[in-house]
Short mmCIF file of C-alpha atoms in Angstrom, two decimals:
data_model
loop_
_atom_site.label_atom_id
_atom_site.label_comp_id
_atom_site.label_asym_id
_atom_site.label_seq_id
_atom_site.Cartn_x
_atom_site.Cartn_y
_atom_site.Cartn_z
CA MET A 1 -3.05 25.33 -28.69
CA ASP A 2 -2.65 28.76 -27.11
CA SER A 3 0.41 30.98 -27.11
CA ARG A 4 1.47 29.95 -23.61
CA ALA A 5 1.70 26.36 -24.71
CA ARG A 6 3.71 27.32 -27.76
CA ARG A 7 6.21 29.16 -25.63
CA LEU A 8 6.66 26.09 -23.48
CA ARG A 9 7.44 23.97 -26.47
CA VAL A 10 11.01 22.83 -26.94
CA ALA A 11 12.67 20.86 -29.74
CA ALA A 12 10.73 17.75 -30.70
CA PRO A 13 11.86 14.59 -28.89
CA PRO A 14 13.88 12.17 -31.01
CA PRO A 15 11.61 9.20 -31.77
CA THR A 16 14.22 6.92 -30.23
CA ALA A 17 14.33 8.71 -26.88
CA ARG A 18 14.29 6.32 -23.95
CA ASP A 19 11.14 6.34 -21.88
CA ASP A 20 12.82 7.95 -18.91
CA GLU A 21 14.36 10.68 -21.09
CA LEU A 22 10.95 11.31 -22.55
CA LEU A 23 9.39 11.60 -19.13
CA ALA A 24 12.15 13.98 -18.01
CA ARG A 25 11.16 16.24 -20.90
CA VAL A 26 7.50 15.89 -19.96
CA ALA A 27 8.42 16.99 -16.43
CA ARG A 28 9.87 20.16 -17.97
CA GLY A 29 6.52 20.93 -19.59
CA ASP A 30 7.21 19.55 -23.06
CA GLN A 31 3.83 18.69 -24.56
CA GLU A 32 5.29 17.06 -27.65
CA SER A 33 7.17 14.59 -25.52
CA PHE A 34 3.93 13.94 -23.71
CA ALA A 35 2.23 13.23 -27.04
CA GLU A 36 4.98 10.71 -27.78
CA LEU A 37 4.51 9.14 -24.35
CA TYR A 38 0.80 8.94 -25.08
CA ASP A 39 1.46 7.11 -28.33
CA ARG A 40 3.67 4.61 -26.56
CA TYR A 41 1.48 3.85 -23.57
CA ALA A 42 -2.13 4.98 -24.00
CA SER A 43 -3.12 1.48 -25.18
CA VAL A 44 -1.61 -0.20 -22.14
CA VAL A 45 -3.17 2.35 -19.79
CA PHE A 46 -6.57 2.17 -21.43
CA GLY A 47 -6.39 -1.62 -21.78
CA VAL A 48 -5.75 -2.38 -18.12
CA ILE A 49 -8.39 0.08 -16.98
CA ARG A 50 -10.93 -1.40 -19.36
CA ARG A 51 -10.00 -4.86 -18.21
CA VAL A 52 -10.89 -3.94 -14.64
CA LEU A 53 -13.83 -1.60 -15.23
CA ARG A 54 -15.26 -3.16 -18.39
CA ASP A 55 -17.49 -0.19 -19.13
CA PRO A 56 -15.88 1.62 -22.11
CA THR A 57 -17.14 5.11 -21.25
CA GLN A 58 -15.95 4.90 -17.66
CA SER A 59 -12.68 3.40 -18.78
CA GLU A 60 -12.08 6.33 -21.09
CA GLU A 61 -12.76 8.76 -18.24
CA VAL A 62 -10.38 7.02 -15.89
CA ALA A 63 -7.70 6.68 -18.60
CA GLN A 64 -7.90 10.42 -19.15
CA GLU A 65 -7.54 11.04 -15.41
CA VAL A 66 -4.49 8.80 -15.21
CA LEU A 67 -2.77 10.28 -18.26
CA VAL A 68 -3.36 13.84 -17.07
CA GLU A 69 -2.08 12.81 -13.64
CA ALA A 70 1.08 11.44 -15.30
CA TRP A 71 1.58 14.87 -16.87
CA ARG A 72 0.95 16.60 -13.58
CA ILE A 73 3.31 14.54 -11.45
CA ALA A 74 5.91 13.61 -14.09
CA ALA A 75 8.59 15.28 -11.95
CA ARG A 76 7.90 12.80 -9.19
CA TYR A 77 8.81 9.77 -11.33
CA ASP A 78 11.85 8.03 -9.88
CA PRO A 79 13.64 5.66 -12.31
CA GLU A 80 15.12 3.82 -9.32
CA ARG A 81 11.68 2.54 -8.46
CA GLY A 82 10.84 1.00 -11.81
CA SER A 83 10.33 1.63 -15.50
CA VAL A 84 8.04 4.29 -16.91
CA ARG A 85 5.73 1.57 -18.09
CA THR A 86 5.48 0.07 -14.63
CA TRP A 87 4.89 3.52 -13.18
CA LEU A 88 2.03 4.18 -15.60
CA CYS A 89 0.53 0.71 -15.24
CA THR A 90 0.65 0.92 -11.46
CA MET A 91 -1.16 4.27 -11.49
CA ALA A 92 -3.69 3.10 -14.05
CA HIS A 93 -4.46 -0.14 -12.28
CA ARG A 94 -4.78 1.44 -8.88
CA ARG A 95 -7.05 4.17 -10.19
CA ALA A 96 -9.26 1.60 -11.92
CA VAL A 97 -9.44 -0.52 -8.79
CA ASP A 98 -10.24 2.48 -6.61
CA ARG A 99 -13.02 3.43 -8.98
CA VAL A 100 -14.52 -0.01 -9.00
CA ARG A 101 -14.41 -0.24 -5.21
CA SER A 102 -15.83 3.18 -4.57
CA GLU A 103 -18.66 2.44 -6.90
CA GLN A 104 -20.00 -0.87 -5.84
CA ALA A 105 -20.43 -2.47 -2.51
CA SER A 106 -18.11 -5.41 -2.52
CA ARG A 107 -20.96 -7.75 -1.66
CA GLU A 108 -22.68 -6.88 -4.87
CA ARG A 109 -19.57 -7.60 -6.87
CA ILE A 110 -19.06 -10.93 -5.23
CA GLU A 111 -22.53 -11.94 -6.33
CA ARG A 112 -21.81 -10.78 -9.85
CA ILE A 113 -18.50 -12.52 -10.17
CA ALA A 114 -19.63 -16.00 -11.19
CA HIS A 115 -21.12 -14.45 -14.28
CA ASP A 116 -18.11 -12.21 -14.97
CA GLN A 117 -15.63 -14.95 -14.46
CA HIS A 118 -17.38 -16.93 -17.09
CA ASN A 119 -17.09 -14.11 -19.59
CA ALA A 120 -13.49 -13.44 -18.67
CA GLU A 121 -12.46 -17.01 -19.47
CA GLY A 122 -9.80 -17.05 -22.17
CA ASP A 123 -10.00 -13.31 -22.43
CA VAL A 124 -6.44 -12.69 -21.26
CA VAL A 125 -5.49 -12.22 -24.87
CA SER A 126 -7.76 -9.63 -26.45
CA ASP A 127 -7.96 -8.53 -30.06
CA ALA A 128 -5.73 -5.50 -30.10
CA VAL A 129 -2.63 -5.91 -32.21
CA THR A 130 0.11 -4.57 -29.95
CA SER A 131 2.82 -6.86 -28.75
CA ARG A 132 1.44 -10.27 -29.61
CA LEU A 133 4.62 -11.86 -28.37
CA GLU A 134 4.26 -10.35 -24.96
CA ARG A 135 0.70 -11.61 -24.66
CA GLN A 136 1.86 -15.07 -25.57
CA GLN A 137 4.62 -14.80 -22.98
CA VAL A 138 2.15 -13.70 -20.30
CA ARG A 139 -0.24 -16.48 -21.23
CA ASP A 140 2.53 -19.06 -21.12
CA ALA A 141 3.70 -17.73 -17.78
CA LEU A 142 0.17 -17.83 -16.35
CA GLY A 143 0.05 -21.43 -17.54
CA THR A 144 2.93 -22.34 -15.23
CA LEU A 145 0.95 -21.34 -12.13
CA THR A 146 -1.17 -23.63 -10.00
CA ASP A 147 -4.91 -23.11 -10.41
CA LEU A 148 -5.14 -21.34 -7.07
CA GLN A 149 -2.23 -19.03 -7.83
CA ARG A 150 -3.64 -18.13 -11.23
CA GLU A 151 -7.20 -17.64 -10.04
CA ALA A 152 -6.10 -15.54 -7.09
CA ILE A 153 -3.98 -13.27 -9.29
CA GLU A 154 -6.57 -12.94 -12.04
CA LEU A 155 -9.40 -12.18 -9.64
CA ALA A 156 -7.31 -9.58 -7.87
CA TYR A 157 -5.54 -7.98 -10.80
CA TYR A 158 -8.09 -8.24 -13.57
CA GLY A 159 -11.17 -8.45 -11.36
CA GLY A 160 -10.13 -5.64 -9.02
CA HIS A 161 -10.95 -7.68 -5.91
CA THR A 162 -9.27 -7.38 -2.54
CA TYR A 163 -7.57 -10.53 -1.32
CA ARG A 164 -10.32 -10.84 1.30
CA GLU A 165 -12.90 -10.95 -1.48
CA VAL A 166 -10.76 -13.39 -3.41
CA SER A 167 -10.60 -15.60 -0.35
CA GLU A 168 -14.38 -15.59 -0.15
CA LEU A 169 -14.80 -16.18 -3.87
CA LEU A 170 -12.43 -19.12 -3.92
CA GLY A 171 -13.46 -20.48 -0.54
CA ALA A 172 -9.77 -20.53 0.46
CA PRO A 173 -8.34 -19.27 3.77
CA LEU A 174 -7.10 -15.66 3.84
CA GLY A 175 -3.52 -16.61 4.65
CA THR A 176 -3.42 -19.06 1.75
CA VAL A 177 -4.74 -16.50 -0.72
CA LYS A 178 -2.24 -13.92 0.49
CA THR A 179 0.63 -16.38 0.07
CA ARG A 180 -0.55 -17.72 -3.30
CA MET A 181 -0.80 -14.20 -4.66
CA ARG A 182 2.77 -13.53 -3.64
CA ASP A 183 4.35 -16.80 -4.73
CA GLY A 184 2.26 -16.75 -7.93
CA LEU A 185 3.58 -13.31 -8.83
CA ILE A 186 7.10 -14.42 -7.95
CA ARG A 187 6.73 -17.38 -10.27
CA LEU A 188 5.42 -15.11 -13.04
CA ARG A 189 8.34 -12.79 -12.43
CA ASP A 190 10.78 -15.64 -12.88
CA ALA A 191 8.94 -17.12 -15.87
CA MET A 192 8.96 -13.76 -17.66
CA GLY A 193 12.43 -12.77 -16.55
CA VAL A 194 11.18 -9.51 -15.08
CA SER A 195 13.69 -7.31 -13.32
CA ALA A 196 12.72 -4.12 -11.61
CA MET B 1 5.26 -10.11 13.11
CA THR B 2 7.02 -8.34 10.25
CA ALA B 3 7.13 -11.68 8.46
CA ASP B 4 3.37 -11.36 8.35
CA LEU B 5 3.59 -7.98 6.63
CA HIS B 6 6.23 -9.19 4.15
CA THR B 7 3.77 -11.67 2.72
CA LEU B 8 1.43 -8.84 1.76
CA SER B 9 3.85 -7.74 -0.99
CA GLY B 10 1.99 -9.78 -3.62
CA ALA B 11 -1.44 -8.51 -2.66
CA TYR B 12 -0.02 -4.98 -2.55
CA ALA B 13 1.49 -5.26 -6.04
CA ALA B 14 -1.86 -6.54 -7.32
CA ASP B 15 -3.71 -3.69 -5.56
CA ALA B 16 -5.63 -6.26 -3.55
CA LEU B 17 -5.33 -4.56 -0.15
CA ASP B 18 -8.09 -2.46 1.33
CA PRO B 19 -7.15 1.19 2.04
CA VAL B 20 -6.24 0.64 5.69
CA GLU B 21 -3.99 -2.34 4.92
CA ARG B 22 -2.48 -0.51 1.97
CA GLN B 23 -1.49 2.33 4.27
CA GLU B 24 -0.15 -0.03 6.88
CA PHE B 25 1.89 -1.89 4.29
CA GLU B 26 3.24 1.34 2.80
CA ARG B 27 4.40 2.42 6.24
CA HIS B 28 6.20 -0.90 6.57
CA LEU B 29 7.55 -0.58 3.02
CA ALA B 30 9.16 2.76 3.77
CA ALA B 31 11.38 1.04 6.32
CA CYS B 32 11.92 -2.40 4.76
CA GLU B 33 14.48 -2.61 1.96
CA SER B 34 13.89 -6.24 1.05
CA CYS B 35 10.17 -5.51 0.61
CA GLN B 36 10.97 -2.47 -1.53
CA GLN B 37 13.00 -4.61 -3.90
CA GLU B 38 10.34 -7.31 -4.00
CA VAL B 39 7.52 -4.83 -4.56
CA ARG B 40 9.46 -3.20 -7.42
CA GLU B 41 9.79 -6.58 -9.10
CA LEU B 42 6.23 -7.66 -8.48
CA GLN B 43 4.85 -4.35 -9.71
CA ALA B 44 6.91 -4.77 -12.88
CA THR B 45 5.42 -8.26 -13.18
CA ALA B 46 1.92 -6.89 -12.70
CA ALA B 47 2.69 -4.34 -15.41
CA MET B 48 3.26 -7.26 -17.78
CA LEU B 49 -0.25 -8.47 -16.94
CA ALA B 50 -1.48 -4.98 -17.76
CA ALA B 51 0.41 -4.92 -21.04
CA ALA B 52 -1.19 -8.20 -22.01
CA SER B 53 -4.57 -6.44 -21.88
CA SER B 54 -3.60 -3.45 -23.96
CA GLU B 55 -6.32 -2.12 -26.16
CA ALA B 56 -6.38 0.93 -28.43
CA PRO B 57 -8.28 3.74 -26.71
CA PRO B 58 -11.10 5.58 -28.48
CA THR B 59 -9.70 7.98 -31.06
CA GLY B 60 -10.96 11.11 -29.33
CA LEU B 61 -9.03 10.40 -26.14
CA LYS B 62 -5.71 11.84 -27.29
CA ASP B 63 -7.23 15.20 -28.19
CA SER B 64 -9.09 15.42 -24.87
CA VAL B 65 -5.98 14.52 -22.92
CA MET B 66 -3.77 16.97 -24.83
CA ALA B 67 -6.36 19.71 -24.32
CA GLU B 68 -6.56 19.00 -20.61
CA ILE B 69 -2.81 18.93 -19.96
CA ASP B 70 -2.60 22.27 -21.69
CA GLN B 71 -4.76 23.59 -18.84
CA THR B 72 -3.05 21.60 -16.09
CA ARG B 73 -0.30 22.97 -13.93
CA GLN B 74 2.52 20.52 -13.26
CA GLU B 75 3.86 19.69 -9.86
CA ARG B 76 7.32 21.00 -9.13
CA PRO B 77 10.07 18.48 -8.64
CA LEU B 78 11.32 17.88 -5.11
CA VAL B 79 14.92 19.06 -5.12
CA ALA B 80 16.86 18.64 -1.91
CA ASP B 81 19.43 21.36 -2.75
CA ASP B 82 16.75 23.92 -3.43
CA LEU B 83 14.83 23.13 -0.33
CA GLU B 84 16.28 25.89 1.81
CA ALA B 85 15.79 28.54 -0.84
CA ARG B 86 12.27 27.47 -1.61
CA ARG B 87 11.09 26.88 1.88
CA SER B 88 10.14 30.52 2.31
CA SER B 89 7.88 30.70 -0.70
CA ARG B 90 7.02 28.21 -3.35
CA ARG B 91 7.51 24.97 -1.51
CA LEU B 92 5.01 26.02 1.08
CA GLU B 93 2.12 25.62 -1.25
CA PRO B 94 2.41 21.91 -2.10
CA ILE B 95 3.41 21.07 1.46
CA SER B 96 0.39 22.77 2.93
CA ARG B 97 -1.77 21.10 0.37
CA ARG B 98 -0.29 17.77 1.26
CA ILE B 99 -0.91 18.41 4.94
CA ILE B 100 -4.51 19.23 4.20
CA GLY B 101 -4.72 16.00 2.22
CA VAL B 102 -3.30 14.04 5.12
CA ALA B 103 -5.60 15.80 7.56
CA ALA B 104 -8.59 14.96 5.39
CA ALA B 105 -7.52 11.32 5.25
CA VAL B 106 -7.01 11.23 9.01
CA LEU B 107 -10.40 12.82 9.52
CA ALA B 108 -12.06 10.31 7.22
CA ILE B 109 -10.47 7.46 9.14
CA ALA B 110 -11.42 9.09 12.43
CA VAL B 111 -15.05 9.38 11.33
CA VAL B 112 -15.16 5.71 10.40
CA ALA B 113 -13.38 4.74 13.60
CA LEU B 114 -15.75 6.87 15.63
CA GLY B 115 -18.75 4.97 14.36
CA ALA B 116 -17.16 1.71 15.39
CA THR B 117 -15.89 2.99 18.70
CA VAL B 118 -18.90 4.78 20.03
CA VAL B 119 -20.39 1.57 21.35
CA THR B 120 -17.37 0.75 23.46
CA LEU B 121 -16.65 4.33 24.40
CA ASP B 122 -17.75 3.97 28.00
CA GLY B 123 -15.44 1.04 28.55
CA ARG B 124 -12.60 2.94 26.92
CA LEU B 125 -13.19 5.95 29.13
CA ASP B 126 -12.89 3.79 32.22
CA GLU B 127 -9.67 2.33 30.86
CA LEU B 128 -8.26 5.76 30.11
CA ARG B 129 -9.20 7.01 33.56
CA ALA B 130 -7.49 4.00 35.14
CA THR B 131 -4.36 4.49 33.01
CA SER B 132 -4.26 8.15 33.91
CA GLU B 133 -4.47 7.33 37.63
CA GLN B 134 -1.71 4.74 37.31
CA LEU B 135 0.53 7.20 35.51
CA GLN B 136 -0.11 9.81 38.20
CA ALA B 137 0.84 7.27 40.87
CA LEU B 138 4.05 6.45 38.98
CA LEU B 139 4.93 10.11 38.53
CA ALA B 140 4.44 10.70 42.23
CA ALA B 141 6.44 7.64 43.38
CA PRO B 142 10.01 8.39 44.48
CA ASP B 143 11.61 5.31 42.91
CA THR B 144 10.02 5.32 39.44
CA GLN B 145 12.39 4.25 36.69
CA THR B 146 12.02 4.45 32.91
CA LEU B 147 13.24 1.34 31.09
CA ALA B 148 13.53 0.72 27.38
CA LEU B 149 11.84 -2.24 25.72
CA GLU B 150 14.30 -4.24 23.62
CA GLY B 151 12.95 -5.71 20.43
CA PRO B 152 12.92 -5.65 16.66
CA ASP B 153 13.36 -2.41 14.73
CA GLY B 154 10.16 -0.50 14.32
CA ILE B 155 8.82 -1.24 17.78
CA VAL B 156 9.49 1.52 20.24
CA GLY B 157 8.56 1.06 23.85
CA ARG B 158 9.18 2.11 27.42
CA VAL B 159 8.20 0.81 30.81
CA LEU B 160 7.63 3.06 33.81
CA VAL B 161 8.10 1.02 36.95
CA SER B 162 7.91 1.68 40.67
CA ARG B 163 8.61 -1.19 43.03
CA ALA B 164 7.44 0.93 45.95
CA GLU B 165 4.01 1.24 44.33
CA GLY B 166 4.15 -2.33 42.96
CA LEU B 167 3.09 -0.84 39.65
CA ALA B 168 4.41 -0.63 36.12
CA VAL B 169 2.95 0.79 32.90
CA LEU B 170 4.19 -0.37 29.55
CA HIS B 171 3.70 1.69 26.42
CA ALA B 172 4.80 0.58 22.95
CA THR B 173 4.15 1.63 19.36
CA GLY B 174 4.81 -0.03 16.04
CA LEU B 175 3.39 -3.44 16.92
CA SER B 176 2.10 -5.39 13.93
CA LEU B 177 -1.53 -6.41 14.08
CA LEU B 178 -1.70 -10.13 14.60
CA PRO B 179 -4.06 -12.48 12.81
CA ALA B 180 -7.19 -13.42 14.77
CA GLU B 181 -5.66 -16.69 15.96
CA SER B 182 -2.84 -14.98 17.92
CA ASP B 183 -2.42 -12.50 20.76
CA TYR B 184 0.46 -10.66 22.35
CA GLN B 185 0.89 -11.79 25.96
CA LEU B 186 2.91 -9.97 28.61
CA TRP B 187 4.93 -11.88 31.22
CA VAL B 188 6.50 -10.86 34.48
CA ILE B 189 9.72 -12.87 34.51
CA GLY B 190 11.14 -13.91 37.90
CA GLU B 191 14.31 -15.86 38.74
CA HIS B 192 12.47 -19.15 38.27
CA GLU B 193 9.12 -18.52 36.66
CA PHE B 194 7.02 -16.62 34.13
CA VAL B 195 3.77 -15.10 35.43
CA SER B 196 1.21 -13.83 32.96
CA ALA B 197 0.43 -10.13 33.17
CA GLY B 198 -2.33 -10.41 30.61
CA ILE B 199 -3.08 -10.09 26.92
CA LEU B 200 -2.01 -6.82 25.30
CA GLY B 201 -4.91 -4.99 23.69
CA VAL B 202 -3.13 -3.48 20.68
CA ASP B 203 -4.90 -0.54 19.06
CA ASP B 204 -5.45 -0.43 15.32
CA ASP B 205 -2.50 1.96 15.01
CA GLY B 206 -0.17 -0.64 16.58
CA SER B 207 0.13 1.07 19.94
CA VAL B 208 -0.56 -0.36 23.37
CA THR B 209 -0.60 0.87 26.96
CA HIS B 210 -0.78 -1.79 29.62
CA ALA B 211 -0.51 -1.72 33.41
CA ILE B 212 1.20 -4.40 35.50
CA ARG B 213 0.13 -4.64 39.15
CA ARG B 214 1.44 -7.99 40.34
CA GLY B 215 4.68 -9.83 40.87
CA LEU B 216 6.95 -6.86 40.39
CA SER B 217 8.78 -7.15 43.70
CA SER B 218 10.63 -10.31 42.60
CA ALA B 219 10.67 -9.57 38.85
CA VAL B 220 13.93 -9.50 36.90
CA ALA B 221 12.41 -8.74 33.50
CA LEU B 222 9.25 -8.26 31.48
CA GLY B 223 8.69 -10.11 28.23
CA VAL B 224 6.11 -10.10 25.43
CA THR B 225 5.44 -13.27 23.44
CA VAL B 226 3.05 -14.17 20.64
CA GLU B 227 0.60 -16.78 21.88
CA PRO B 228 -2.50 -18.51 20.59
CA ALA B 229 -5.55 -16.26 20.92
CA GLY B 230 -6.61 -15.91 24.55
CA GLY B 231 -3.11 -16.50 25.88
CA SER B 232 -1.26 -19.45 27.38
CA PRO B 233 -0.65 -20.51 31.00
CA GLN B 234 3.09 -20.51 30.22
CA PRO B 235 4.87 -18.95 27.22
CA THR B 236 5.09 -21.18 24.13
CA SER B 237 7.55 -19.02 22.19
CA GLU B 238 10.56 -16.78 22.74
CA PRO B 239 9.81 -13.21 23.84
CA ILE B 240 9.91 -10.71 21.00
CA LEU B 241 10.14 -7.77 23.41
CA THR B 242 11.88 -7.60 26.76
CA ALA B 243 12.63 -5.04 29.43
CA ASP B 244 15.39 -5.66 31.97
CA LEU B 245 14.18 -4.89 35.53
CA SER B 246 17.24 -6.20 37.31
CA THR B 247 19.10 -2.87 37.44
#
């Protein structure tokens, strides 16, 4: 770490600092707070990117981009619009999806999906140790959805597909897919007691 | 109409919109409070799906990230109070950069649009020439009036009308794109009847310019309805936009 970085350093964040306090410190250039933020959320960021991209090397690249972006635009975070975790997840997921779409013609991915879907079966809960309870909660909540709701959400969120692609994959009309994605997420929201 | 856009909140939260739709929805989002609330909640829900996939990153990642942030300049916060003071110097930099970003995005869209449009360019040119001639006629007519289109928030429109010329031109922006099975249809509304003035060809940016050449002498109003694709002989729904010609 060079001298400039040392000068920027302020008192270490208390380990109990709330996420938004931590991010406020990050916005002021505090690298130690950023390190703490990393420890809290790198697994979630990396996990969702890997879920969408699958390739570990690419996932690591994109995770680095997202985390550095979080550092760069920390001052833009607005607590009114959601938690720090949601902010990071939204950035990570969107970046992963953008990468996947820029890389492959959608046609190609549609042809690949039957295979992928097979592998993805039952993969919602992976091996990492963090927050077992939350995984269980998500799995239970997904279990309350209709097949179409669940498939539409999984193909879009974990598969990185547009709803048009999902419509083609499921052989369901566009309007139906659009609606199922929305009412499925609303049902998940209620099942998990999510508030923004 | 907007109800159609509302239902995209789920697909938006799941990042399942293509870039054009994403932009369109974000424009809608900026103005729609109920969608903002819903999107906040659905994004938080999606974040739970993300959390359920969490996986420890490779051990080297933290060092690489820490090394890179050490070399990365942070964006300044947007502070309303400071705006005046900063406008002269520092704020200019990110703003100009943002404008360049927007310009690049617009250019990219324009390039794509150009490819698609080139085929129909001749037809469009004829249309534009016709519109231009109609507008000239309206500007020259002694009795031309400008009337506002009444309708839902977000749609802004005017009608230029000259009874002497028997001509009107409607222009509106902010129209939602309809699904393939529907069209906007314009009606000249008389004391006792509705007469179709054609299907509105709405551009991808939600704007439309449309000339009306018939039935204006006895018209009391103009109305726009949503009809099955291709239009109807008589309106099948309430007008969503109207202009009062009776004054």
